[in-house]
Amino acid sequence: MKDLKVLFNQEQLEKRITEMGKEIDKDYKGKEIVVICVLKGAIFFTVDLLKHVKTDTTLEFMMISSYSGTESTGNVNLNVGLDVDIKGKDVLIVEDIIDTGHSLKFLQDYLTRKEPKTLKTAVLLDKKERRKTNVNIDYTGFVIPNKFVVGYGFDIDEKYRNIPYIGYIED
Ligand code: IMP
Ligand code: MG
């Protein structure tokens, strides 16, 4: 890929994600967390985050999609729903990035209807200035400017997810 600049290298990611894991442990002490990894983008983040969480967890997956190219469409599709009962459970959504907020809003509404005891959200990147809908985020890795990022799970039309750091395309 041409002109890819590093936004966060592996060391910076590891450091921040370790801190996030510790924060989660502190908040959920003595509880059990149902972690919901939002495919596909959050897979790298979820795996690395959970290595630093000592609290008992179960791991579930959901898949949604809303993007086509580099523009959010606002229409969120549920590709894979949740097939476990989360009623009365402490649920933590793990997402890759919040841009407009439409995807997270959709997820939070979907999961709230299943009546968890608590519902929190951990997100690696937040493009705060792009927000179009009001969503609550409990754990944020980094707030970033409006740049299109790739690598560490982030893609452009399904490619570049396997780059081991987070980069962006210089315009
Ligand atoms: P939102 O619904 O507009 O908040 O978009 C969130 C989803 O868009 C994320 O879960 C990503 O899949 C995708 N997305 C947003 N910004 C980027 C980016 O910079 N790179 C890759 N994917 C992105
Ligand atoms: Mg996503």
PDB file of C-alpha atoms and ligand atoms in Angstrom:
ATOM      1  CA  MET A   1       0.000   0.000   0.000  1.00  0.00           C
ATOM      2  CA  LYS A   2       1.291   3.455  -0.940  1.00  0.00           C
ATOM      3  CA  ASP A   3       1.964   6.346   1.446  1.00  0.00           C
ATOM      4  CA  LEU A   4       0.914   4.659   4.647  1.00  0.00           C
ATOM      5  CA  LYS A   5       1.858   6.687   7.721  1.00  0.00           C
ATOM      6  CA  VAL A   6       2.091   5.141  11.184  1.00  0.00           C
ATOM      7  CA  LEU A   7      -0.532   6.421  13.606  1.00  0.00           C
ATOM      8  CA  PHE A   8       0.111   3.944  16.441  1.00  0.00           C
ATOM      9  CA  ASN A   9       2.928   1.414  16.390  1.00  0.00           C
ATOM     10  CA  GLN A  10       2.804  -2.001  18.058  1.00  0.00           C
ATOM     11  CA  GLU A  11       4.450  -0.765  21.233  1.00  0.00           C
ATOM     12  CA  GLN A  12       1.996   2.127  21.657  1.00  0.00           C
ATOM     13  CA  LEU A  13      -0.955  -0.218  21.078  1.00  0.00           C
ATOM     14  CA  GLU A  14       0.334  -2.790  23.547  1.00  0.00           C
ATOM     15  CA  LYS A  15       0.904  -0.142  26.226  1.00  0.00           C
ATOM     16  CA  ARG A  16      -2.538   1.441  25.959  1.00  0.00           C
ATOM     17  CA  ILE A  17      -4.395  -1.868  25.629  1.00  0.00           C
ATOM     18  CA  THR A  18      -2.639  -3.203  28.739  1.00  0.00           C
ATOM     19  CA  GLU A  19      -3.867  -0.141  30.661  1.00  0.00           C
ATOM     20  CA  MET A  20      -7.404  -0.675  29.371  1.00  0.00           C
ATOM     21  CA  GLY A  21      -7.353  -4.309  30.533  1.00  0.00           C
ATOM     22  CA  LYS A  22      -6.325  -3.215  34.018  1.00  0.00           C
ATOM     23  CA  GLU A  23      -9.072  -0.598  34.135  1.00  0.00           C
ATOM     24  CA  ILE A  24     -11.660  -3.195  33.130  1.00  0.00           C
ATOM     25  CA  ASP A  25     -10.418  -5.595  35.823  1.00  0.00           C
ATOM     26  CA  LYS A  26     -10.742  -2.875  38.447  1.00  0.00           C
ATOM     27  CA  ASP A  27     -14.330  -2.066  37.435  1.00  0.00           C
ATOM     28  CA  TYR A  28     -15.564  -5.659  37.143  1.00  0.00           C
ATOM     29  CA  LYS A  29     -13.865  -7.058  40.241  1.00  0.00           C
ATOM     30  CA  GLY A  30     -15.612 -10.257  41.410  1.00  0.00           C
ATOM     31  CA  LYS A  31     -17.958 -10.344  38.426  1.00  0.00           C
ATOM     32  CA  GLU A  32     -18.109 -12.314  35.212  1.00  0.00           C
ATOM     33  CA  ILE A  33     -18.087 -10.476  31.876  1.00  0.00           C
ATOM     34  CA  VAL A  34     -19.773 -11.520  28.676  1.00  0.00           C
ATOM     35  CA  VAL A  35     -17.431  -9.969  26.119  1.00  0.00           C
ATOM     36  CA  ILE A  36     -18.924  -9.349  22.701  1.00  0.00           C
ATOM     37  CA  CYS A  37     -16.327  -8.909  19.978  1.00  0.00           C
ATOM     38  CA  VAL A  38     -17.735  -7.034  17.022  1.00  0.00           C
ATOM     39  CA  LEU A  39     -16.460  -8.662  13.840  1.00  0.00           C
ATOM     40  CA  LYS A  40     -14.540  -8.226  11.847  1.00  0.00           C
ATOM     41  CA  GLY A  41     -12.572  -5.116  12.780  1.00  0.00           C
ATOM     42  CA  ALA A  42     -12.361  -5.630  16.544  1.00  0.00           C
ATOM     43  CA  ILE A  43     -10.782  -9.073  16.392  1.00  0.00           C
ATOM     44  CA  PHE A  44      -7.160  -7.951  16.881  1.00  0.00           C
ATOM     45  CA  PHE A  45      -8.104  -5.536  19.668  1.00  0.00           C
ATOM     46  CA  THR A  46     -10.289  -8.080  21.463  1.00  0.00           C
ATOM     47  CA  VAL A  47      -7.602 -10.767  21.470  1.00  0.00           C
ATOM     48  CA  ASP A  48      -4.921  -8.407  22.791  1.00  0.00           C
ATOM     49  CA  LEU A  49      -7.242  -6.776  25.334  1.00  0.00           C
ATOM     50  CA  LEU A  50      -8.405 -10.085  26.796  1.00  0.00           C
ATOM     51  CA  LYS A  51      -4.812 -11.183  27.379  1.00  0.00           C
ATOM     52  CA  HIS A  52      -4.705  -8.411  29.984  1.00  0.00           C
ATOM     53  CA  VAL A  53      -8.095  -9.044  31.592  1.00  0.00           C
ATOM     54  CA  LYS A  54      -7.972 -11.353  34.587  1.00  0.00           C
ATOM     55  CA  THR A  55     -11.684 -11.198  35.415  1.00  0.00           C
ATOM     56  CA  ASP A  56     -13.683 -14.293  34.360  1.00  0.00           C
ATOM     57  CA  THR A  57     -15.016 -13.784  30.858  1.00  0.00           C
ATOM     58  CA  THR A  58     -16.957 -15.605  28.186  1.00  0.00           C
ATOM     59  CA  LEU A  59     -16.354 -14.557  24.613  1.00  0.00           C
ATOM     60  CA  GLU A  60     -19.065 -14.076  22.028  1.00  0.00           C
ATOM     61  CA  PHE A  61     -19.073 -12.674  18.520  1.00  0.00           C
ATOM     62  CA  MET A  62     -21.427 -10.535  16.508  1.00  0.00           C
ATOM     63  CA  MET A  63     -20.945  -9.263  13.005  1.00  0.00           C
ATOM     64  CA  ILE A  64     -22.324  -6.047  11.630  1.00  0.00           C
ATOM     65  CA  SER A  65     -21.475  -4.037   8.565  1.00  0.00           C
ATOM     66  CA  SER A  66     -22.195  -0.508   7.494  1.00  0.00           C
ATOM     67  CA  TYR A  67     -19.240   0.606   5.448  1.00  0.00           C
ATOM     68  CA  SER A  68     -18.675   0.534   1.764  1.00  0.00           C
ATOM     69  CA  GLY A  69     -15.277   1.925   0.723  1.00  0.00           C
ATOM     70  CA  THR A  70     -14.342   4.736   3.086  1.00  0.00           C
ATOM     71  CA  GLU A  71     -17.800   6.235   3.639  1.00  0.00           C
ATOM     72  CA  SER A  72     -20.259   5.214   6.338  1.00  0.00           C
ATOM     73  CA  THR A  73     -23.647   4.537   4.811  1.00  0.00           C
ATOM     74  CA  GLY A  74     -25.608   4.891   8.036  1.00  0.00           C
ATOM     75  CA  ASN A  75     -27.461   1.668   7.219  1.00  0.00           C
ATOM     76  CA  VAL A  76     -26.265  -0.959   9.639  1.00  0.00           C
ATOM     77  CA  ASN A  77     -26.653  -4.623   8.699  1.00  0.00           C
ATOM     78  CA  LEU A  78     -26.698  -7.363  11.284  1.00  0.00           C
ATOM     79  CA  ASN A  79     -24.734 -10.193   9.669  1.00  0.00           C
ATOM     80  CA  VAL A  80     -24.366 -12.419  12.724  1.00  0.00           C
ATOM     81  CA  GLY A  81     -26.540 -11.932  15.802  1.00  0.00           C
ATOM     82  CA  LEU A  82     -26.051 -13.169  19.323  1.00  0.00           C
ATOM     83  CA  ASP A  83     -27.083 -16.745  20.080  1.00  0.00           C
ATOM     84  CA  VAL A  84     -26.590 -16.758  23.862  1.00  0.00           C
ATOM     85  CA  ASP A  85     -28.890 -15.396  26.548  1.00  0.00           C
ATOM     86  CA  ILE A  86     -27.430 -12.252  28.134  1.00  0.00           C
ATOM     87  CA  LYS A  87     -30.405 -11.434  30.352  1.00  0.00           C
ATOM     88  CA  GLY A  88     -29.116 -10.349  33.773  1.00  0.00           C
ATOM     89  CA  LYS A  89     -25.477 -10.569  32.676  1.00  0.00           C
ATOM     90  CA  ASP A  90     -22.672  -7.991  32.690  1.00  0.00           C
ATOM     91  CA  VAL A  91     -21.992  -7.385  29.033  1.00  0.00           C
ATOM     92  CA  LEU A  92     -19.045  -5.579  27.458  1.00  0.00           C
ATOM     93  CA  ILE A  93     -19.108  -4.650  23.766  1.00  0.00           C
ATOM     94  CA  VAL A  94     -15.620  -4.525  22.234  1.00  0.00           C
ATOM     95  CA  GLU A  95     -15.555  -2.389  19.089  1.00  0.00           C
ATOM     96  CA  ASP A  96     -12.750  -1.233  16.836  1.00  0.00           C
ATOM     97  CA  ILE A  97     -13.684   2.362  16.077  1.00  0.00           C
ATOM     98  CA  ILE A  98     -16.531   4.804  16.562  1.00  0.00           C
ATOM     99  CA  ASP A  99     -17.016   7.153  13.664  1.00  0.00           C
ATOM    100  CA  THR A 100     -20.544   8.507  13.160  1.00  0.00           C
ATOM    101  CA  GLY A 101     -21.747   6.275  16.012  1.00  0.00           C
ATOM    102  CA  HIS A 102     -24.504   4.628  13.960  1.00  0.00           C
ATOM    103  CA  SER A 103     -23.036   1.116  14.301  1.00  0.00           C
ATOM    104  CA  LEU A 104     -22.579   1.351  18.052  1.00  0.00           C
ATOM    105  CA  LYS A 105     -26.039   2.846  18.524  1.00  0.00           C
ATOM    106  CA  PHE A 106     -27.513  -0.068  16.579  1.00  0.00           C
ATOM    107  CA  LEU A 107     -25.579  -2.577  18.710  1.00  0.00           C
ATOM    108  CA  GLN A 108     -26.427  -0.944  22.017  1.00  0.00           C
ATOM    109  CA  ASP A 109     -30.137  -0.841  21.111  1.00  0.00           C
ATOM    110  CA  TYR A 110     -30.071  -4.467  19.926  1.00  0.00           C
ATOM    111  CA  LEU A 111     -28.350  -5.677  23.111  1.00  0.00           C
ATOM    112  CA  THR A 112     -30.376  -3.496  25.497  1.00  0.00           C
ATOM    113  CA  ARG A 113     -33.530  -5.252  24.264  1.00  0.00           C
ATOM    114  CA  LYS A 114     -32.018  -8.507  25.560  1.00  0.00           C
ATOM    115  CA  GLU A 115     -32.031  -7.051  29.096  1.00  0.00           C
ATOM    116  CA  PRO A 116     -28.436  -7.428  30.306  1.00  0.00           C
ATOM    117  CA  LYS A 117     -27.769  -6.338  33.889  1.00  0.00           C
ATOM    118  CA  THR A 118     -25.145  -3.878  32.656  1.00  0.00           C
ATOM    119  CA  LEU A 119     -23.996  -2.940  29.176  1.00  0.00           C
ATOM    120  CA  LYS A 120     -20.675  -1.199  28.657  1.00  0.00           C
ATOM    121  CA  THR A 121     -18.552  -0.461  25.618  1.00  0.00           C
ATOM    122  CA  ALA A 122     -14.802  -0.566  25.048  1.00  0.00           C
ATOM    123  CA  VAL A 123     -13.503   0.969  21.850  1.00  0.00           C
ATOM    124  CA  LEU A 124      -9.951   1.230  20.557  1.00  0.00           C
ATOM    125  CA  LEU A 125     -10.306   4.386  18.457  1.00  0.00           C
ATOM    126  CA  ASP A 126     -12.744   7.277  18.651  1.00  0.00           C
ATOM    127  CA  LYS A 127     -13.147   9.771  15.786  1.00  0.00           C
ATOM    128  CA  LYS A 128     -14.992  12.075  18.125  1.00  0.00           C
ATOM    129  CA  GLU A 129     -15.413  15.010  15.740  1.00  0.00           C
ATOM    130  CA  ARG A 130     -17.344  12.794  13.275  1.00  0.00           C
ATOM    131  CA  ARG A 131     -20.098  11.812  15.712  1.00  0.00           C
ATOM    132  CA  LYS A 132     -23.660  12.060  14.392  1.00  0.00           C
ATOM    133  CA  THR A 133     -25.509  10.228  17.128  1.00  0.00           C
ATOM    134  CA  ASN A 134     -25.216  10.209  20.874  1.00  0.00           C
ATOM    135  CA  VAL A 135     -23.599   7.027  22.177  1.00  0.00           C
ATOM    136  CA  ASN A 136     -22.054   6.158  25.499  1.00  0.00           C
ATOM    137  CA  ILE A 137     -18.481   4.817  25.544  1.00  0.00           C
ATOM    138  CA  ASP A 138     -16.970   3.505  28.788  1.00  0.00           C
ATOM    139  CA  TYR A 139     -13.385   2.698  27.739  1.00  0.00           C
ATOM    140  CA  THR A 140     -11.559   4.501  24.937  1.00  0.00           C
ATOM    141  CA  GLY A 141      -8.091   3.613  23.656  1.00  0.00           C
ATOM    142  CA  PHE A 142      -7.312   6.752  21.683  1.00  0.00           C
ATOM    143  CA  VAL A 143      -9.259   9.738  20.367  1.00  0.00           C
ATOM    144  CA  ILE A 144      -8.074  10.310  16.793  1.00  0.00           C
ATOM    145  CA  PRO A 145      -8.541  12.986  14.139  1.00  0.00           C
ATOM    146  CA  ASN A 146     -10.644  12.355  11.063  1.00  0.00           C
ATOM    147  CA  LYS A 147      -8.245  10.127   9.156  1.00  0.00           C
ATOM    148  CA  PHE A 148      -9.041   6.821   7.512  1.00  0.00           C
ATOM    149  CA  VAL A 149      -7.066   4.153   9.341  1.00  0.00           C
ATOM    150  CA  VAL A 150      -5.973   0.698   8.238  1.00  0.00           C
ATOM    151  CA  GLY A 151      -4.196  -2.247   9.855  1.00  0.00           C
ATOM    152  CA  TYR A 152      -4.650  -4.022  13.195  1.00  0.00           C
ATOM    153  CA  GLY A 153      -8.096  -5.160  12.048  1.00  0.00           C
ATOM    154  CA  PHE A 154      -9.024  -2.002  10.145  1.00  0.00           C
ATOM    155  CA  ASP A 155      -9.708  -2.450   6.459  1.00  0.00           C
ATOM    156  CA  ILE A 156     -10.455  -0.790   3.185  1.00  0.00           C
ATOM    157  CA  ASP A 157     -12.846  -3.073   1.345  1.00  0.00           C
ATOM    158  CA  GLU A 158     -11.640  -6.042   3.419  1.00  0.00           C
ATOM    159  CA  LYS A 159      -7.926  -5.513   2.767  1.00  0.00           C
ATOM    160  CA  TYR A 160      -4.996  -4.468   5.011  1.00  0.00           C
ATOM    161  CA  ARG A 161      -6.459  -5.878   8.247  1.00  0.00           C
ATOM    162  CA  ASN A 162      -3.265  -7.879   8.792  1.00  0.00           C
ATOM    163  CA  ILE A 163      -0.882  -4.914   8.995  1.00  0.00           C
ATOM    164  CA  PRO A 164       0.398  -5.243  12.610  1.00  0.00           C
ATOM    165  CA  TYR A 165       0.178  -1.512  13.440  1.00  0.00           C
ATOM    166  CA  ILE A 166      -2.384   1.239  12.786  1.00  0.00           C
ATOM    167  CA  GLY A 167      -1.628   3.418   9.801  1.00  0.00           C
ATOM    168  CA  TYR A 168      -3.450   6.035   7.799  1.00  0.00           C
ATOM    169  CA  ILE A 169      -3.435   7.129   4.232  1.00  0.00           C
ATOM    170  CA  GLU A 170      -1.934  10.525   3.594  1.00  0.00           C
ATOM    171  CA  ASP A 171      -4.247  12.609   1.421  1.00  0.00           C
TER     172      ASP A 171
HETATM  173  P1  IMP B   1     -19.889   4.332  12.415  1.00  0.00           P
HETATM  174  O1  IMP B   1     -21.150   3.516  12.341  1.00  0.00           O
HETATM  175  O2  IMP B   1     -19.936   5.484  11.449  1.00  0.00           O
HETATM  176  O3  IMP B   1     -19.516   4.763  13.794  1.00  0.00           O
HETATM  177  O4  IMP B   1     -18.751   3.442  11.824  1.00  0.00           O
HETATM  178  C1  IMP B   1     -18.133   2.473  12.546  1.00  0.00           C
HETATM  179  C2  IMP B   1     -17.560   1.404  11.651  1.00  0.00           C
HETATM  180  O5  IMP B   1     -17.025   1.962  10.448  1.00  0.00           O
HETATM  181  C3  IMP B   1     -16.415   0.772  12.350  1.00  0.00           C
HETATM  182  O6  IMP B   1     -16.831  -0.314  13.133  1.00  0.00           O
HETATM  183  C4  IMP B   1     -15.495   0.388  11.214  1.00  0.00           C
HETATM  184  O7  IMP B   1     -15.828  -0.892  10.747  1.00  0.00           O
HETATM  185  C5  IMP B   1     -15.763   1.402  10.138  1.00  0.00           C
HETATM  186  N1  IMP B   1     -14.765   2.503  10.116  1.00  0.00           N
HETATM  187  C6  IMP B   1     -14.916   3.785  10.530  1.00  0.00           C
HETATM  188  N2  IMP B   1     -13.806   4.509  10.365  1.00  0.00           N
HETATM  189  C7  IMP B   1     -12.903   3.656   9.832  1.00  0.00           C
HETATM  190  C8  IMP B   1     -11.523   3.807   9.438  1.00  0.00           C
HETATM  191  O8  IMP B   1     -10.896   4.869   9.549  1.00  0.00           O
HETATM  192  N3  IMP B   1     -10.934   2.698   8.938  1.00  0.00           N
HETATM  193  C9  IMP B   1     -11.571   1.498   8.785  1.00  0.00           C
HETATM  194  N4  IMP B   1     -12.846   1.316   9.151  1.00  0.00           N
HETATM  195  C10 IMP B   1     -13.510   2.382   9.666  1.00  0.00           C
HETATM  196 MG    MG B   2     -16.572  -2.377  12.954  1.00  0.00          MG
END
